[in-house]
CSV table of C-alpha atoms in Angstrom, one decimal:
chain,number,residue,atom,x,y,z
A,244,MET,CA,0.1,-5.6,28.8
A,245,MET,CA,-2.6,-6.8,27.1
A,246,GLN,CA,-4.6,-4.7,28.1
A,247,SER,CA,-2.8,-1.6,28.8
A,248,MET,CA,-2.1,-1.3,25.1
A,249,THR,CA,-5.2,-1.9,23.9
A,250,GLN,CA,-6.1,1.1,26.6
A,251,THR,CA,-3.2,3.4,24.4
A,252,ALA,CA,-4.2,2.1,21.2
A,253,ARG,CA,-7.6,3.1,21.9
A,254,ASP,CA,-6.3,7.2,23.3
A,255,GLY,CA,-3.7,7.1,20.7
A,256,ALA,CA,-6.4,7.1,17.8
A,257,LEU,CA,-8.7,9.1,19.8
A,258,LEU,CA,-6.1,11.8,19.6
A,259,ARG,CA,-5.8,11.9,23.9
A,260,ASP,CA,-2.2,13.2,24.7
A,261,LEU,CA,-1.9,10.5,28.1
A,262,ALA,CA,-1.3,7.8,25.7
A,263,TYR,CA,1.1,9.6,22.8
A,264,VAL,CA,3.3,11.1,26.3
A,265,GLY,CA,3.0,7.5,28.2
A,266,LEU,CA,5.1,6.0,25.4
A,267,ARG,CA,7.1,9.1,24.8
A,268,ASP,CA,8.2,8.9,28.2
A,269,ALA,CA,8.1,5.5,28.8
A,270,ASP,CA,11.7,3.3,29.0
A,271,ASP,CA,9.7,0.8,27.0
A,272,SER,CA,9.8,3.1,24.1
A,273,PHE,CA,10.0,1.8,21.0
A,274,TRP,CA,8.9,-2.2,22.0
A,275,ARG,CA,5.6,-1.1,23.8
A,276,GLY,CA,5.4,1.2,19.7
A,277,LEU,CA,6.6,-1.4,18.0
A,278,GLN,CA,4.1,-4.9,19.7
A,279,ILE,CA,1.8,-2.2,18.9
A,280,MET,CA,2.2,-2.0,15.7
A,281,VAL,CA,3.2,-5.9,15.2
A,282,ALA,CA,0.5,-6.3,16.6
A,283,ILE,CA,-2.5,-4.4,14.6
A,284,SER,CA,-0.8,-5.7,11.1
A,285,LEU,CA,-1.4,-9.6,12.1
A,286,ILE,CA,-4.7,-9.2,12.2
A,287,VAL,CA,-5.1,-6.8,9.6
A,288,GLY,CA,-3.4,-9.7,7.4
A,289,LEU,CA,-5.1,-12.2,8.9
A,290,VAL,CA,-8.4,-11.2,7.7
A,291,LEU,CA,-7.1,-9.4,4.3
A,292,SER,CA,-5.0,-13.0,3.7
A,293,LEU,CA,-7.4,-15.4,5.1
A,294,VAL,CA,-10.5,-13.0,2.4
A,295,GLY,CA,-7.4,-14.1,-0.9
A,296,PHE,CA,-7.7,-17.9,0.3
A,297,ILE,CA,-10.9,-18.1,-0.2
A,298,GLN,CA,-11.3,-16.2,-3.4
A,299,GLN,CA,-8.1,-17.8,-5.2
A,300,VAL,CA,-9.9,-21.5,-3.9
A,301,THR,CA,-13.1,-20.5,-5.2
A,302,ALA,CA,-11.8,-18.6,-8.3
A,303,PRO,CA,-12.5,-19.7,-10.8
A,304,PRO,CA,-9.9,-21.9,-13.8
A,305,PRO,CA,-7.7,-19.3,-15.5
A,306,ASP,CA,-8.3,-21.2,-19.3
A,307,VAL,CA,-12.8,-20.0,-18.0
A,308,GLN,CA,-10.8,-16.9,-17.0
A,309,ILE,CA,-8.7,-16.0,-19.4
A,310,GLU,CA,-12.1,-16.9,-22.7
A,311,ALA,CA,-13.9,-14.0,-20.1
A,312,THR,CA,-11.4,-11.2,-20.0
A,313,ARG,CA,-11.4,-12.1,-23.6
A,314,GLN,CA,-14.8,-11.6,-24.4
A,315,GLN,CA,-15.4,-9.4,-22.5
A,316,MET,CA,-12.3,-7.2,-24.5
A,317,GLN,CA,-13.9,-8.2,-28.2
A,318,GLN,CA,-17.2,-6.1,-26.3
A,319,MET,CA,-15.4,-3.3,-24.7
A,320,PHE,CA,-13.5,-3.5,-28.6
A,321,SER,CA,-16.1,-3.2,-30.8
A,322,GLN,CA,-17.7,-0.4,-29.2
A,323,PHE,CA,-14.8,1.7,-29.5
A,324,ARG,CA,-16.2,1.2,-33.6
A,325,ALA,CA,-19.0,3.8,-33.0
A,326,PHE,CA,-15.9,7.0,-32.7
A,327,GLY,CA,-14.5,5.2,-36.5
A,328,PRO,CA,-11.2,5.1,-38.2
A,329,PRO,CA,-9.1,3.7,-37.0
A,330,PHE,CA,-11.5,0.9,-35.2
A,331,ASN,CA,-14.0,0.4,-38.2
A,332,ASP,CA,-11.2,-0.3,-40.2
A,333,PRO,CA,-11.5,-4.0,-41.3
A,334,GLN,CA,-7.8,-4.2,-41.7
A,335,PHE,CA,-7.4,-2.4,-38.4
A,336,GLN,CA,-9.8,-4.9,-37.1
A,337,ARG,CA,-8.3,-8.0,-38.0
A,338,GLN,CA,-5.3,-7.4,-37.2
A,339,PHE,CA,-6.1,-6.3,-33.4
A,340,GLN,CA,-8.1,-9.4,-33.4
A,341,ALA,CA,-5.2,-12.0,-34.6
A,342,ASN,CA,-2.6,-9.5,-32.0
A,343,LEU,CA,-5.8,-10.2,-29.2
A,344,GLU,CA,-6.6,-14.0,-30.2
A,345,ALA,CA,-2.4,-14.1,-29.7
A,346,GLY,CA,-2.4,-13.2,-26.8
A,347,PHE,CA,-4.8,-14.9,-24.7
A,348,ARG,CA,-3.5,-17.9,-26.2
A,349,MET,CA,0.4,-16.8,-25.0
A,350,GLY,CA,-1.4,-16.5,-21.8
A,351,ALA,CA,-3.2,-19.6,-21.8
A,352,GLN,CA,0.2,-22.0,-22.4
A,353,ILE,CA,2.0,-19.6,-19.4
A,354,ALA,CA,-1.1,-20.6,-17.3
A,355,GLU,CA,-1.5,-23.9,-18.6
A,356,ALA,CA,2.8,-24.3,-17.9
A,357,THR,CA,2.9,-22.9,-14.3
A,358,ILE,CA,0.4,-25.9,-13.4
A,359,ARG,CA,1.5,-28.1,-14.9
A,360,SER,CA,5.9,-27.1,-12.7
A,361,THR,CA,4.0,-26.4,-9.3
A,362,PRO,CA,4.8,-29.4,-7.0
A,363,VAL,CA,2.1,-28.3,-5.3
A,364,GLY,CA,-1.1,-26.9,-6.3
A,365,GLY,CA,-4.7,-26.2,-5.8
A,366,PRO,CA,-6.0,-25.3,-2.1
A,367,VAL,CA,-2.3,-27.1,-0.6
A,368,GLN,CA,0.0,-24.3,-2.7
A,369,ASP,CA,-3.4,-21.0,-2.1
A,370,LEU,CA,-2.9,-21.6,2.0
A,371,PHE,CA,0.9,-21.9,1.6
A,372,GLN,CA,0.9,-18.3,0.1
A,373,ALA,CA,-2.3,-17.1,2.6
A,374,ILE,CA,-0.1,-18.1,4.8
A,375,GLY,CA,3.0,-16.1,3.7
A,376,ARG,CA,1.2,-13.0,2.6
A,377,TRP,CA,0.1,-12.7,6.3
A,378,ALA,CA,3.7,-13.7,8.1
A,379,SER,CA,5.1,-10.1,5.6
A,380,TYR,CA,2.7,-7.5,6.4
A,381,PRO,CA,4.2,-6.8,9.4
A,382,PHE,CA,7.5,-7.1,7.9
A,383,ASN,CA,5.7,-4.4,6.1
A,384,TRP,CA,4.5,-2.2,7.5
A,385,ILE,CA,7.6,-1.4,9.9
A,386,SER,CA,9.6,-1.4,6.8
A,387,THR,CA,7.8,1.4,6.3
A,388,TRP,CA,7.6,3.3,9.5
A,389,MET,CA,10.3,3.1,11.0
A,390,TRP,CA,12.6,4.3,7.6
A,391,TYR,CA,10.1,7.3,7.3
A,392,THR,CA,10.5,7.9,10.2
A,393,LEU,CA,13.6,8.8,10.9
A,394,LEU,CA,13.2,11.4,8.0
A,395,VAL,CA,10.8,13.0,9.6
A,396,LEU,CA,13.7,12.9,13.1
A,397,VAL,CA,16.2,13.9,10.5
A,398,PHE,CA,13.5,16.6,9.6
A,399,ALA,CA,12.4,17.7,13.4
A,400,LYS,CA,15.6,17.7,14.5
A,401,LEU,CA,16.1,21.0,12.4
A,402,MET,CA,12.9,22.9,13.9
A,403,GLY,CA,14.6,22.5,17.2
A,404,GLY,CA,12.5,19.0,17.6
A,405,THR,CA,14.1,17.1,20.7
A,406,ALA,CA,12.6,13.7,20.8
A,407,THR,CA,15.7,10.9,20.0
A,408,VAL,CA,14.7,7.8,17.5
A,409,GLN,CA,13.6,5.8,20.4
A,410,GLU,CA,11.0,8.4,21.6
A,411,MET,CA,10.3,8.8,18.0
A,412,LEU,CA,9.2,5.8,17.1
A,413,GLY,CA,6.8,5.3,20.4
A,414,THR,CA,4.6,7.7,19.6
A,415,THR,CA,4.6,7.0,16.1
A,416,SER,CA,3.3,3.9,16.0
A,417,LEU,CA,-0.2,4.6,16.8
A,418,ILE,CA,-0.3,5.5,13.7
A,419,ALA,CA,-0.8,1.6,12.9
A,420,VAL,CA,-4.2,1.8,15.0
A,421,PRO,CA,-6.6,3.7,12.3
A,422,HIS,CA,-5.5,1.2,9.7
A,423,LEU,CA,-7.6,-1.2,11.9
A,424,LEU,CA,-10.0,0.4,9.0
A,425,ASP,CA,-8.2,-1.9,5.8
A,426,LEU,CA,-10.0,-4.9,7.7
A,427,PHE,CA,-12.8,-4.0,5.1
A,428,GLY,CA,-10.3,-3.3,2.0
A,429,PHE,CA,-12.0,-5.9,0.5
A,430,ILE,CA,-15.3,-5.5,0.1
A,431,PRO,CA,-15.7,-3.1,-2.8
A,432,VAL,CA,-16.7,0.7,-2.7
A,433,VAL,CA,-17.0,0.9,0.9
A,434,GLY,CA,-13.6,-0.6,1.6
A,435,GLY,CA,-12.5,2.7,-0.9
A,436,VAL,CA,-13.8,4.7,1.6
A,437,LEU,CA,-12.4,3.7,5.1
A,438,GLY,CA,-8.8,2.9,3.2
A,439,LEU,CA,-8.9,6.3,2.5
A,440,VAL,CA,-10.1,6.9,6.3
A,441,ALA,CA,-7.6,5.8,7.5
A,442,PHE,CA,-5.3,7.4,5.5
A,443,PHE,CA,-6.6,11.3,6.5
A,444,TRP,CA,-6.7,9.4,10.3
A,445,GLY,CA,-3.5,7.7,10.5
A,446,LEU,CA,-1.5,10.9,9.1
A,447,VAL,CA,-3.5,13.1,11.8
A,448,VAL,CA,-2.5,10.6,14.3
A,449,TYR,CA,1.4,10.9,12.9
A,450,VAL,CA,1.0,14.3,13.0
A,451,LYS,CA,0.2,14.4,16.7
A,452,ALA,CA,3.0,11.9,17.6
A,453,THR,CA,5.7,13.8,16.1
A,454,ALA,CA,4.5,17.0,17.6
A,455,VAL,CA,4.6,15.9,21.4
A,456,ALA,CA,7.9,13.3,20.8
A,457,ASN,CA,9.4,16.1,20.0
A,458,ARG,CA,7.8,19.0,22.3
A,459,PHE,CA,6.1,21.7,20.3
A,460,GLY,CA,3.4,22.7,18.4
A,461,ILE,CA,0.5,20.3,15.8
A,462,GLU,CA,2.6,23.3,13.4
A,463,LYS,CA,6.2,21.9,13.9
A,464,GLY,CA,4.9,18.5,12.9
A,465,LEU,CA,2.7,19.2,10.7
A,466,ALA,CA,5.9,20.8,8.9
A,467,ALA,CA,7.4,17.6,9.5
A,468,VAL,CA,5.8,15.3,8.4
A,469,LEU,CA,5.2,17.0,5.0
A,470,LEU,CA,8.4,18.1,4.7
A,471,PRO,CA,10.3,14.5,3.8
A,472,VAL,CA,7.7,14.5,0.6
A,473,VAL,CA,7.7,18.0,-0.1
A,474,VAL,CA,11.5,17.5,-0.4
A,475,LEU,CA,11.3,13.7,-2.8
A,476,ILE,CA,8.9,15.7,-4.9
A,477,LEU,CA,11.3,18.4,-5.5
A,478,LEU,CA,14.5,15.9,-5.8
A,479,VAL,CA,12.0,13.7,-8.6
A,480,VAL,CA,11.0,17.4,-10.2
A,481,LEU,CA,14.7,18.5,-10.2
A,482,LEU,CA,16.2,14.9,-12.2
A,483,ALA,CA,13.4,14.9,-14.1
A,484,MET,CA,14.4,18.5,-15.8
A,485,MET,CA,18.3,17.5,-16.0
A,486,LEU,CA,17.0,13.8,-18.1
A,487,ILE,CA,15.4,16.2,-20.5
A,488,VAL,CA,18.2,19.1,-20.3
A,489,LEU,CA,20.4,15.9,-21.2
A,490,ILE,CA,18.8,13.6,-24.1
A,491,VAL,CA,17.9,18.4,-25.8
A,492,ALA,CA,21.7,18.4,-25.6
A,493,THR,CA,22.2,15.0,-26.2
A,494,SER,CA,19.9,15.4,-29.5
A,495,ARG,CA,21.1,18.7,-30.8
A,496,GLY,CA,25.0,17.7,-30.6
A,497,SER,CA,25.0,15.1,-33.0
């Protein structure tokens, strides 16, 4: 079973039709897809949670971090003086400095109160937080995958698609495979580049999965995948315009 799932995931990442058709036509399509999604999310979550745990354990105390941030803010503000008013105005500088110091004192007090109020602190608390983050990865991935796939299925049906919910979820689960690159997300620059590669690679996989599940061409698959985003953007723009009109009408009426 594990070997079969691994081969399906590999073939899906390589855009081989056999993987998509096999998932679509399997009697337990949804459950196979769910296993792929859970397995990959747990792998990625384990590595990133472990890295986060190590970073938390080795991080300097909160007061040291706050002091370092305060010094950086002061250095940055001193550079702004070259831009002229109001940054080079003595009164503005005094007010800024006072507000900055008040903010950092408040931050230090909150950090100290949080540490005192935590019954279990230190590495033990960090370990439980890491375990919690790891356990939450599958839920986050699965919820996003399922609700967006159902939206795509609606648009695919409007364009003549034939996929059932099980077929659609089964095939589109292969989107998780490219996101194995997220394992390297903690590496500066490289992690960001690989995350971008994973996004577009996953998009290609998702479009192909949608097309295969609905038994139509890649063009319709791309349209079905992008239309929910387009519609949501248009709705947001429409609501924003309505809000602006309402505000303008209210201000004129008053």
